[in-house]
Coordinates of C-alpha atoms and ligand atoms in Angstrom, one line a residue:
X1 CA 187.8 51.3 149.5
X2 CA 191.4 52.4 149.8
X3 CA 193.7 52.6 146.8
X4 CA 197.0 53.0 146.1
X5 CA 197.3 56.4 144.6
X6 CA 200.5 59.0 145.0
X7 CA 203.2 58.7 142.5
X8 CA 205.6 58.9 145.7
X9 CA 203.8 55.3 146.4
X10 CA 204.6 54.0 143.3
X11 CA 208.4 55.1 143.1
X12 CA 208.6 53.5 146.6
X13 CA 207.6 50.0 145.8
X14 CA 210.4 49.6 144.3
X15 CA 213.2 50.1 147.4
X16 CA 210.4 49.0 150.3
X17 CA 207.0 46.8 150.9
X18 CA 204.5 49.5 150.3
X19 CA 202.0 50.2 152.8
X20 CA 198.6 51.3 151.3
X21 CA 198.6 54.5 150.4
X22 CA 195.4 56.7 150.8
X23 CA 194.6 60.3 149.5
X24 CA 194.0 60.6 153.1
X25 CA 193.4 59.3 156.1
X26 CA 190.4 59.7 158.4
X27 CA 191.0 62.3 161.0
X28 CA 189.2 61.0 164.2
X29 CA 188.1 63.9 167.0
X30 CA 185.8 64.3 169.5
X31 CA 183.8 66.6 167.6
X32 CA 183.5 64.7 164.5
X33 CA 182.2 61.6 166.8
X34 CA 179.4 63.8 168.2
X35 CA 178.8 64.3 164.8
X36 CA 177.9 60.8 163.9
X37 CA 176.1 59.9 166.9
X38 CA 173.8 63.2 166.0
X39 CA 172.8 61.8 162.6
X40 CA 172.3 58.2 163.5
X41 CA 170.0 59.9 166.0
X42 CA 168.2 61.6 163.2
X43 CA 168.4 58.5 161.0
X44 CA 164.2 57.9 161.2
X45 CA 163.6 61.7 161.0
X46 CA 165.6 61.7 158.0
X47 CA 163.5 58.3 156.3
X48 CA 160.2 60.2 157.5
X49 CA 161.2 63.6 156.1
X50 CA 162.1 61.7 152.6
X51 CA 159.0 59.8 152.2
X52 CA 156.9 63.2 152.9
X53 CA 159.0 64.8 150.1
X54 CA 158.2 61.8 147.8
X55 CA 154.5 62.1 148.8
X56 CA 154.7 65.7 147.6
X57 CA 156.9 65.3 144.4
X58 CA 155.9 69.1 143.2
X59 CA 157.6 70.0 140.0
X60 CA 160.2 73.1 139.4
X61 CA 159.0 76.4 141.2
X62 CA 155.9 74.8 142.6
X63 CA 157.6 72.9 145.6
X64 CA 154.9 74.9 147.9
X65 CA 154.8 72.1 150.7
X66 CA 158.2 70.7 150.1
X67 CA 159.9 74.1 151.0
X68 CA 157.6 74.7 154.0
X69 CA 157.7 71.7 155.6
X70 CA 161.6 71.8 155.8
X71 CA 161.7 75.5 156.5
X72 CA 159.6 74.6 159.3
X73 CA 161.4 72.1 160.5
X74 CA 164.6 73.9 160.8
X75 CA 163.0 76.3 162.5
X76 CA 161.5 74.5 165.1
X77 CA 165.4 73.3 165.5
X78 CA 166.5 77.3 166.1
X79 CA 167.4 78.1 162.7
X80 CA 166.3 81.4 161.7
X81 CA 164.8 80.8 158.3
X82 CA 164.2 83.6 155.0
X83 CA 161.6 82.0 152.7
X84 CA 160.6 83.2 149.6
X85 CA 164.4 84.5 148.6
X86 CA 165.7 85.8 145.1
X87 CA 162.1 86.4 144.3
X88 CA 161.1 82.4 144.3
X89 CA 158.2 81.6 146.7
X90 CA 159.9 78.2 147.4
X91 CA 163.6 78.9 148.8
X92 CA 164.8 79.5 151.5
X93 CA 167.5 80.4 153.7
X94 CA 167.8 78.7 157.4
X95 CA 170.6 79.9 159.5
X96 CA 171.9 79.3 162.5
X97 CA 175.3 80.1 164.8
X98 CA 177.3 83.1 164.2
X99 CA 180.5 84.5 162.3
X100 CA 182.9 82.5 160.1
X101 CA 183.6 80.0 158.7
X102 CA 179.9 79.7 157.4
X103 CA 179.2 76.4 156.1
X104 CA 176.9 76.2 153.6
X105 CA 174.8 73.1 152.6
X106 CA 172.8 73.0 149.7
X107 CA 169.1 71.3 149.5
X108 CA 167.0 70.4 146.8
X109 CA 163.5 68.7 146.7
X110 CA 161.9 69.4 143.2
X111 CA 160.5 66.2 141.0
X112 CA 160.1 65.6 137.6
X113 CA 157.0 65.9 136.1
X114 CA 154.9 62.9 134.5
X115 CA 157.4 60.1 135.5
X116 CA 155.7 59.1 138.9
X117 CA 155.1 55.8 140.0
X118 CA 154.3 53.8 143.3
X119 CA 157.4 52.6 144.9
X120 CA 156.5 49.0 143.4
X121 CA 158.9 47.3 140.9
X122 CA 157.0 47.5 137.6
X123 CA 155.5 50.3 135.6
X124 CA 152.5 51.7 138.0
X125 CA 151.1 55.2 138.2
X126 CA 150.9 56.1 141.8
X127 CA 147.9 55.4 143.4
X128 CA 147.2 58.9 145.1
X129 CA 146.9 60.4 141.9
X130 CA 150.1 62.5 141.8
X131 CA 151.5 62.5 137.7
X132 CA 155.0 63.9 139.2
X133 CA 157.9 61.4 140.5
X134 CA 161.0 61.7 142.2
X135 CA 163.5 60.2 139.6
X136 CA 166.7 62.3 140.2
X137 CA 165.9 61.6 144.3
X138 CA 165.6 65.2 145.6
X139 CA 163.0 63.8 148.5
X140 CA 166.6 61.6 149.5
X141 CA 168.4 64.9 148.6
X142 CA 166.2 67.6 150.8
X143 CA 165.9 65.0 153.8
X144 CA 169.8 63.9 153.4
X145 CA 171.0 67.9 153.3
X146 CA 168.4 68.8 156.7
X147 CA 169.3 66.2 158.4
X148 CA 173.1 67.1 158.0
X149 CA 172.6 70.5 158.7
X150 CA 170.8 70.1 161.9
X151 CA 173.7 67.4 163.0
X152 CA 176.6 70.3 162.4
X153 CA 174.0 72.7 164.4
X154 CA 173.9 70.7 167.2
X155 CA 177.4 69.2 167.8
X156 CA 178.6 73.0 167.3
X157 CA 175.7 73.7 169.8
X158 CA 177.0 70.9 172.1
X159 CA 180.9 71.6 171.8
X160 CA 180.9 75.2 171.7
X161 CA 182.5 75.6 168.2
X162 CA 182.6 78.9 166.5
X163 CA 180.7 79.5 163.3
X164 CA 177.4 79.3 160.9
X165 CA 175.9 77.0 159.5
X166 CA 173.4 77.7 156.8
X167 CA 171.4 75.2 154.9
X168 CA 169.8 76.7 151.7
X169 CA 166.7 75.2 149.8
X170 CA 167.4 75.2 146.6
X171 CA 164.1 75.0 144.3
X172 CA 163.7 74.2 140.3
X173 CA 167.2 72.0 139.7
X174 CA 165.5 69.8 137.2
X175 CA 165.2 73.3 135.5
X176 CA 168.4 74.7 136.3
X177 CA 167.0 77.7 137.7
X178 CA 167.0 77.8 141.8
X179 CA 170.6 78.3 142.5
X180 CA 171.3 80.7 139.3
X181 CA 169.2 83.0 140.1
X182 CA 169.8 82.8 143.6
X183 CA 173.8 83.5 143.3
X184 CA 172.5 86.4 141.1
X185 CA 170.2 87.7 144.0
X186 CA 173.4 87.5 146.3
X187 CA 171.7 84.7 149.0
X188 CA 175.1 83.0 148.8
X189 CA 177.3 85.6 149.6
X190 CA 179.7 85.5 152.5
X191 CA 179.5 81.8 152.8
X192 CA 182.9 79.9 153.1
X193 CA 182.4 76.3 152.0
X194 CA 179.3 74.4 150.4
X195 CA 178.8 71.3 150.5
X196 CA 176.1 68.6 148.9
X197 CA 175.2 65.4 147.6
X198 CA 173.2 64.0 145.2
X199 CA 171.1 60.1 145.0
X200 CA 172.7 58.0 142.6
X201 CA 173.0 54.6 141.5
X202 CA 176.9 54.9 142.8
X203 CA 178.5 55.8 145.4
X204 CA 181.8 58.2 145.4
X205 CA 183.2 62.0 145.6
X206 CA 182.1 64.3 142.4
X207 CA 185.4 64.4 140.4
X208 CA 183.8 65.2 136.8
X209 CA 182.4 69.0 136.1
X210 CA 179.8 68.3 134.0
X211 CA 178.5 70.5 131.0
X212 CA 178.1 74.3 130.9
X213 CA 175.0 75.1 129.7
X214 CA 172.6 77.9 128.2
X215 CA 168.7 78.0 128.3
X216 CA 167.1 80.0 125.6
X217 CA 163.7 81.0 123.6
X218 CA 163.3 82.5 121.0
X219 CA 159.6 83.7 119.5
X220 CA 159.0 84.6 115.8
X221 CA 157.0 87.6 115.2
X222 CA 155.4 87.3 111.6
X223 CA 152.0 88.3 110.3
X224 CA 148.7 86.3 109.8
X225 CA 146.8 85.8 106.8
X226 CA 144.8 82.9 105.0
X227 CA 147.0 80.3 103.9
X228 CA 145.0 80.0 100.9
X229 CA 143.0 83.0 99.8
X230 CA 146.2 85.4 100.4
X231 CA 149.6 84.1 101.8
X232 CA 151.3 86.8 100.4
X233 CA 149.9 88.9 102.7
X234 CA 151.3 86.6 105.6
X235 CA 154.6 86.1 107.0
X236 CA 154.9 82.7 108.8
X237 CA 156.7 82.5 112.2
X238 CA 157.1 79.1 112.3
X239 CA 159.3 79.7 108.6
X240 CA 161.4 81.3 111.0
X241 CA 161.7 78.8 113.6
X242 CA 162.3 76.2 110.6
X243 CA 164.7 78.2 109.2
X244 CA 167.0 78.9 113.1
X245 CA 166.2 75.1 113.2
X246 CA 167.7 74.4 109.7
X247 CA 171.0 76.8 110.2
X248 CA 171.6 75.2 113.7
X249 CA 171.8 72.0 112.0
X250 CA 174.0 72.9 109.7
X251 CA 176.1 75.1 112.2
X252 CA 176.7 71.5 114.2
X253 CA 179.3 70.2 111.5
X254 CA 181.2 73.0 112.5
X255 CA 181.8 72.8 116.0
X256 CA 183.8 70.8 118.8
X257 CA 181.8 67.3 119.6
X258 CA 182.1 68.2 122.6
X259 CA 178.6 70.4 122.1
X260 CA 175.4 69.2 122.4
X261 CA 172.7 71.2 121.0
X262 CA 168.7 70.2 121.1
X263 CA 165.8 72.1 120.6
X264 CA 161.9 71.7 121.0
X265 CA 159.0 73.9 119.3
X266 CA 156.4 74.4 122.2
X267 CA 154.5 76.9 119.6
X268 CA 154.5 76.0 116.2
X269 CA 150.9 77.9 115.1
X270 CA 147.4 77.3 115.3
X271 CA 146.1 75.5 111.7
X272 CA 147.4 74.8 108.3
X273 CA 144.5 77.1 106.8
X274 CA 146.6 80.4 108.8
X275 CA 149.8 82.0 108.1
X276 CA 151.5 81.8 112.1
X277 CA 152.0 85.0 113.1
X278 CA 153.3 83.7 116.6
X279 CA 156.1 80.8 116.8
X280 CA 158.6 79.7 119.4
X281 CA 161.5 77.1 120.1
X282 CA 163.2 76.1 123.0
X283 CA 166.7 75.4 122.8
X284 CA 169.5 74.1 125.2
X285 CA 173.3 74.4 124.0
X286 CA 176.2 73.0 126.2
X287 CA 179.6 72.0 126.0
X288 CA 182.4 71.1 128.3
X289 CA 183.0 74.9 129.4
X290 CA 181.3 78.0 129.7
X291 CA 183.2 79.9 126.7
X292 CA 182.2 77.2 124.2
X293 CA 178.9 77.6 125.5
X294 CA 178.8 81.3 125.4
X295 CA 180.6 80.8 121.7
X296 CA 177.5 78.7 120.5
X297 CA 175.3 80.5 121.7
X298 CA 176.2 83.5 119.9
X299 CA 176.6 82.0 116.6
X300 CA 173.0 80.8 117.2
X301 CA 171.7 84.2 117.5
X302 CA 173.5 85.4 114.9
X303 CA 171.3 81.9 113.2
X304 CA 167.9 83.3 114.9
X305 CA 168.3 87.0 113.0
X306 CA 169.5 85.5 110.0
X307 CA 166.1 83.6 110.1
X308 CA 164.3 86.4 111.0
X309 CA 165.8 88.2 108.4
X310 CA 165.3 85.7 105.6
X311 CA 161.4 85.3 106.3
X312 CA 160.9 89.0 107.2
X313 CA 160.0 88.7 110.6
X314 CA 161.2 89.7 113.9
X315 CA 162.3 87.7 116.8
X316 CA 163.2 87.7 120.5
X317 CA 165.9 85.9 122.3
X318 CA 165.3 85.4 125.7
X319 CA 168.0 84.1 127.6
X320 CA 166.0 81.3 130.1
X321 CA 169.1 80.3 132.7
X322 CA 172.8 79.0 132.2
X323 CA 175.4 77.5 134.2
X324 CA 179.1 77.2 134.1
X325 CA 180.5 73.7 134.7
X326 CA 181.5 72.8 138.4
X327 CA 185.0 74.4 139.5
X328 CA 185.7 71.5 141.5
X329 CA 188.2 71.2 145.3
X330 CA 190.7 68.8 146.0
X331 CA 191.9 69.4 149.2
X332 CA 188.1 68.8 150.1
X333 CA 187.5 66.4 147.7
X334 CA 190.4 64.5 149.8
X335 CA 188.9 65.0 153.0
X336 CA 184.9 64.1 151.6
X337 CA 186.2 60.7 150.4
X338 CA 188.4 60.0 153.4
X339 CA 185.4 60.7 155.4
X340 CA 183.4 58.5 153.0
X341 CA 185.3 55.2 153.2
X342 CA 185.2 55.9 157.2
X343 CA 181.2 55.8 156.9
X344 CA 181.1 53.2 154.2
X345 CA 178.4 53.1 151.5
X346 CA 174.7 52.4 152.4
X347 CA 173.8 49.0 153.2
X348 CA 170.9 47.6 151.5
X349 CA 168.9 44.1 152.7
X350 CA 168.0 41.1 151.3
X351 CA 164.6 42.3 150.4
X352 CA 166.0 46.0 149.3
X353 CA 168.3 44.0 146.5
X354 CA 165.7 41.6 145.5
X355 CA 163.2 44.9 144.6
X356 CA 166.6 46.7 142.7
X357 CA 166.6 43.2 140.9
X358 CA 163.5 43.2 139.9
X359 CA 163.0 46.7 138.5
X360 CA 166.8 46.4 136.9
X361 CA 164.9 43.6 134.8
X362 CA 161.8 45.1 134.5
X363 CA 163.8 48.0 132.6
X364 CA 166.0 45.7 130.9
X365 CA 169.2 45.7 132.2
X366 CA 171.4 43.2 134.1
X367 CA 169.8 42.3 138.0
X368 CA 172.8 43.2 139.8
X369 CA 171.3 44.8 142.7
X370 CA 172.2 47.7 145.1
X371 CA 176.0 48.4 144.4
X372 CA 178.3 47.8 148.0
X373 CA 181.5 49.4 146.7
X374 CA 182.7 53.0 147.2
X375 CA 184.0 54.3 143.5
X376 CA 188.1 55.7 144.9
X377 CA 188.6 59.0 144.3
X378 CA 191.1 59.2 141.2
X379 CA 193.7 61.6 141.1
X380 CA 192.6 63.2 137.1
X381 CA 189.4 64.5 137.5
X382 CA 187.4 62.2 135.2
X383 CA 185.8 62.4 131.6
X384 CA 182.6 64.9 131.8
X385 CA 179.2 62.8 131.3
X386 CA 176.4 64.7 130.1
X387 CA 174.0 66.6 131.8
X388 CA 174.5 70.0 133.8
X389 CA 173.8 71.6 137.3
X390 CA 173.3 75.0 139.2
X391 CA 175.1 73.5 141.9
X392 CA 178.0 74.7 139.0
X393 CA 177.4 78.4 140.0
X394 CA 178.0 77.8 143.7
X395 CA 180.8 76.2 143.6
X396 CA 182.3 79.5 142.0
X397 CA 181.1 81.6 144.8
X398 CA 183.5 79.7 147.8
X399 CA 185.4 76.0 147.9
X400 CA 182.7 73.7 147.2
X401 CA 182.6 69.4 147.1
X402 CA 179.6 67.1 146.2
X403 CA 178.8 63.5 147.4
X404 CA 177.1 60.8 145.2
X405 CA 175.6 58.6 147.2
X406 CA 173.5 54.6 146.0
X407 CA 169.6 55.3 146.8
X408 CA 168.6 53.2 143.8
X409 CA 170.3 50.0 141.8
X410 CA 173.1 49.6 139.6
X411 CA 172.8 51.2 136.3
X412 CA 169.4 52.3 136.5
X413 CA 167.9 54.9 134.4
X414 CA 167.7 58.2 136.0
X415 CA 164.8 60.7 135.5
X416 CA 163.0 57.2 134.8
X417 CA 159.6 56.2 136.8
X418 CA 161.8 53.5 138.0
X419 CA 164.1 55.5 139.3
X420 CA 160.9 57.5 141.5
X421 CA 159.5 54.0 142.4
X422 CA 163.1 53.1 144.1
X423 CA 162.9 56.4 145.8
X424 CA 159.8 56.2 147.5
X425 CA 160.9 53.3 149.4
X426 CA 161.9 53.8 152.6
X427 CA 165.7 51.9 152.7
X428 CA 166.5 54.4 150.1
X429 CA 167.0 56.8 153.1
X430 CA 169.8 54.9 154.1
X431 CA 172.1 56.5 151.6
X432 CA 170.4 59.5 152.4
X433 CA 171.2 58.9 156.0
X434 CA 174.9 58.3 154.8
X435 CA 175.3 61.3 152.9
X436 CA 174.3 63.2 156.2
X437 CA 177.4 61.5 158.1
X438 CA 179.9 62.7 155.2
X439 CA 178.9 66.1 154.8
X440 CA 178.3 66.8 158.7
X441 CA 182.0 65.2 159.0
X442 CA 183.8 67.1 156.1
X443 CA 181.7 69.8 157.5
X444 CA 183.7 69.4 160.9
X445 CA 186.7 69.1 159.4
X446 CA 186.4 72.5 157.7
X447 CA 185.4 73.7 161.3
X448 CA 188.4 72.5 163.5
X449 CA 191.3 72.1 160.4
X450 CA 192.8 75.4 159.9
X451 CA 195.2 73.9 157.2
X452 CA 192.1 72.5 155.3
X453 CA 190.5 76.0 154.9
X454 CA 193.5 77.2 153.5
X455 CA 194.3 74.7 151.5
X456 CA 190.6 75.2 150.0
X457 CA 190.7 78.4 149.4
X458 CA 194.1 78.6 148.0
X459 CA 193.4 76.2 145.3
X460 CA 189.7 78.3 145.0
X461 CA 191.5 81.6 144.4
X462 CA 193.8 80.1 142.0
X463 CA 191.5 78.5 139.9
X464 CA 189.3 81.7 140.0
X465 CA 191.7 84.2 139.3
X466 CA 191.5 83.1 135.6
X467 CA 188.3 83.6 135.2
X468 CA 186.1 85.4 137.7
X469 CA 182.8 84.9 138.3
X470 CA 180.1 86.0 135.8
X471 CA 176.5 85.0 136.3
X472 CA 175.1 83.2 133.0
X473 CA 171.9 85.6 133.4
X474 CA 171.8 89.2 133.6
X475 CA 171.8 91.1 137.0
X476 CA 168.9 91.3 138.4
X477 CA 166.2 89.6 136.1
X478 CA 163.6 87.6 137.8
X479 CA 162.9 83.7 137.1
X480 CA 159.9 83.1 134.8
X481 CA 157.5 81.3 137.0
X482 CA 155.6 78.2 135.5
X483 CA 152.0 78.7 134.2
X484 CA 149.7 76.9 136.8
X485 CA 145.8 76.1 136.1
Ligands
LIG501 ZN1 169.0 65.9 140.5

């Protein structure tokens, strides 16, 4: 979709017949041609590698076959691959080329657990037995970021263009984990651009920055007793975890609606008849911007003493992950969507919008199919809905842009089993396929446009320069790996 965008178009409708005016224009070359022909020659690798990541769906830190099987693939393509980096068994560096620019892409392939389904159009546990799904599409998301990563590889292969290309795999988004940790381990460094996209029930260039977030616990320690015979003797950690609960609540009247603030107790004690000695809650905090975050946050340990205080206990705060909102790129934002409305947005079938139609009824909302359109890229960067990313903390590390690409119907709930059942079928690759073509092309831009680079870093030093990068974790400190039995 073009639109009709600069002010200088606007001012000159009134002394001419405008032409349309377009952020701007697709810039054709040979290279960038190569390009397309090498994904639409990986098209059915790309479909086969998604549906093998939706028949794994392994949850946060556990993506054990997921990681492998695309570390091996890349490597059978002459990428030199680093698994098991920033102390995570399941990512992975795969490089390949040499010297700058370095283009980094960014893959993901984690599910969600408890929300899987068959890729059928009403409520259905899958049949194989697996309880995990793929509702936020990272099977479309690993397969879509390979692919692209092994098209740049071989058009630079086949037209001798200077430069790396490195395509990291990303583990434990859902938990906001895989990319913090790894920008605090250093894997990003000396990259020049990333770039990535992420399944969606739309399809445009990433123009909002989402919520900053922090991910905290904090355990009560108190002492047990009966909690008849002698509760005097006792001092009840879960009174503490009441209590921080209580103040929080209170604290929210208080600060910008912009914050959201929720909390779960995954340890609350063992019986009525004891005092807990042991409690624990989970809490996320986020607002529009890191400092707001960080400004919550420490009000809410000054809450979690206070509580400790109060029910003369003693607590521990253990900061979990955080991210800072997405610093996001308009010179490559420009040249993503111009690249974009060249490919065009995936194109579903007859039979593809008939099973969106279904499940967009099954789940209540209006049948309206696959969308066709391409959202325009507008020129204010748009409202913030919620939810937060670790893409956030690479796109503070060098220029970065992000794709949203359809792989399931209009409207449909995300993190939903509907949203895993539209995954697993195999026309969803199609926007996965498309996301490849934009991101091997704006990758090609970055490769042969001198001016581009500049004008991306330019803008990524000045918006940087205000505030430099901080990880949200301290240096050095190692994820805390699920509990498997
Ligand atoms: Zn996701």
């Amino acid at each position: 979709m073009k639109t009709v965008s600069t002010s200088a178009g606007l001012a000159l409708a009134f002394i001419l017949v405008v032409p349309q005016v377009v952020a701007a224009d697709f810039v054709s070359t040979p290279e960038k041609q190569d390009v397309i022909e090498q994904v639409d020659a990986l098209e059915q690798q790309i479909a086969d590698m998604s549906s093998e990541l939706w028949d794994y769906s392994e949850i946060a830190l556990l993506e054990t076959q997921s990681a492998e099987f695309l570390a091996n693939i890349l490597e059978s393509e002459g990428f030199a691959v680093e698994r098991g980096v920033a102390d995570m068994p399941t990512a992975f560096v795969a490089e390949w080329g040499t010297g700058h620019p370095v283009i980094g892409i960014l893959a993901e392939y984690d599910a969600l657990p408890n929300i899987g389904n068959d890729p059928v159009p009403a409520l259905q546990p899958r049949a194989d037995g697996n309880p995990h799904g793929q509702g936020c599409g990272h099977n479309l998301f690993g397969a879509g970021s390979v692919g692209a990563a092994i098209a740049i590889k071989r058009t630079m292969d086949a037209k001798g263009i200077k430069g790396t290309v490195k395509l990291f795999g990303t583990p434990a988004e859902e938990t906001v984990v895989g990319k913090v940790y790894m920008a605090n381990a250093g894997v990003f460094d000396g990259i020049d651009i990333t770039l990535d996209w992420h399944p969606s029930s739309e399809t445009g260039v990433i123009n909002a920055t989402g919520q900053a977030l922090n991910n905290f616990q904090v355990e009560f320690f108190g002492k047990a007793s009966h909690s008849a015979y002698d509760p005097w003797n006792g001092r009840s950690a879960l009174d503490a975890v009441e209590m921080m609960n209580h103040g929080a609540n209170l604290m929210r009247e208080h600060i910008e609606p912009t914050a959201r603030i929720h909390y779960v107790i995954p340890d609350g004690g063992e019986a009525p008849n004891v005092v807990p000695a042991y409690a624990k809650v989970w809490y996320y905090v986020r607002d529009v911007d890191r400092s707001k975050v960080l400004a919550s946050y420490e009000w809410l340990n000054q809450i979690a003493e206070a509580a400790a205080l109060a029910t003369q206990t003693t607590h521990k705060v253990t900061l979990i992950t955080g991210v800072h909102e997405l610093l996001l790129n308009r010179p490559l934002q420009e040249a993503m969507q111009a690249n974009l409305d060249y490919v065009g947005a995936p194109e579903f079938d007859d039979d593809d919008n008939a099973f969106a139609r279904e499940l967009q009824t099954a789940v209540g909302i209006e049948p309206l199919g696959y969308p066709a359109e391409i959202d325009p890229l507008e020129d204010d960067v748009q409202p913030t809905e919620g939810g937060s990313t670790d893409v956030a903390e690479v796109t503070r590390l060098a220029p970065g842009v992000s794709l949203y690409v359809a792989t399931a119907g209009l409207n449909l709930p995300w993190h939903s089993w509907a949203a895993s059942a539209s995954h697993g079928r195999p026309n969803a690759a199609r926007g996965a396929s498309v996301a490849a073509k934009v991101l091997a092309l704006t990758a090609m831009d970055f490769l042969q446009d001198e001016d581009l680079r500049q004008r991306a870093k330019a803008e990524f030093d000045e918006k940087m320069k205000a505030q430099p990068y901080v990880s949200p974790i301290p240096k050095g400190q190692k994820p805390l790996m699920p509990e498997t039995d």
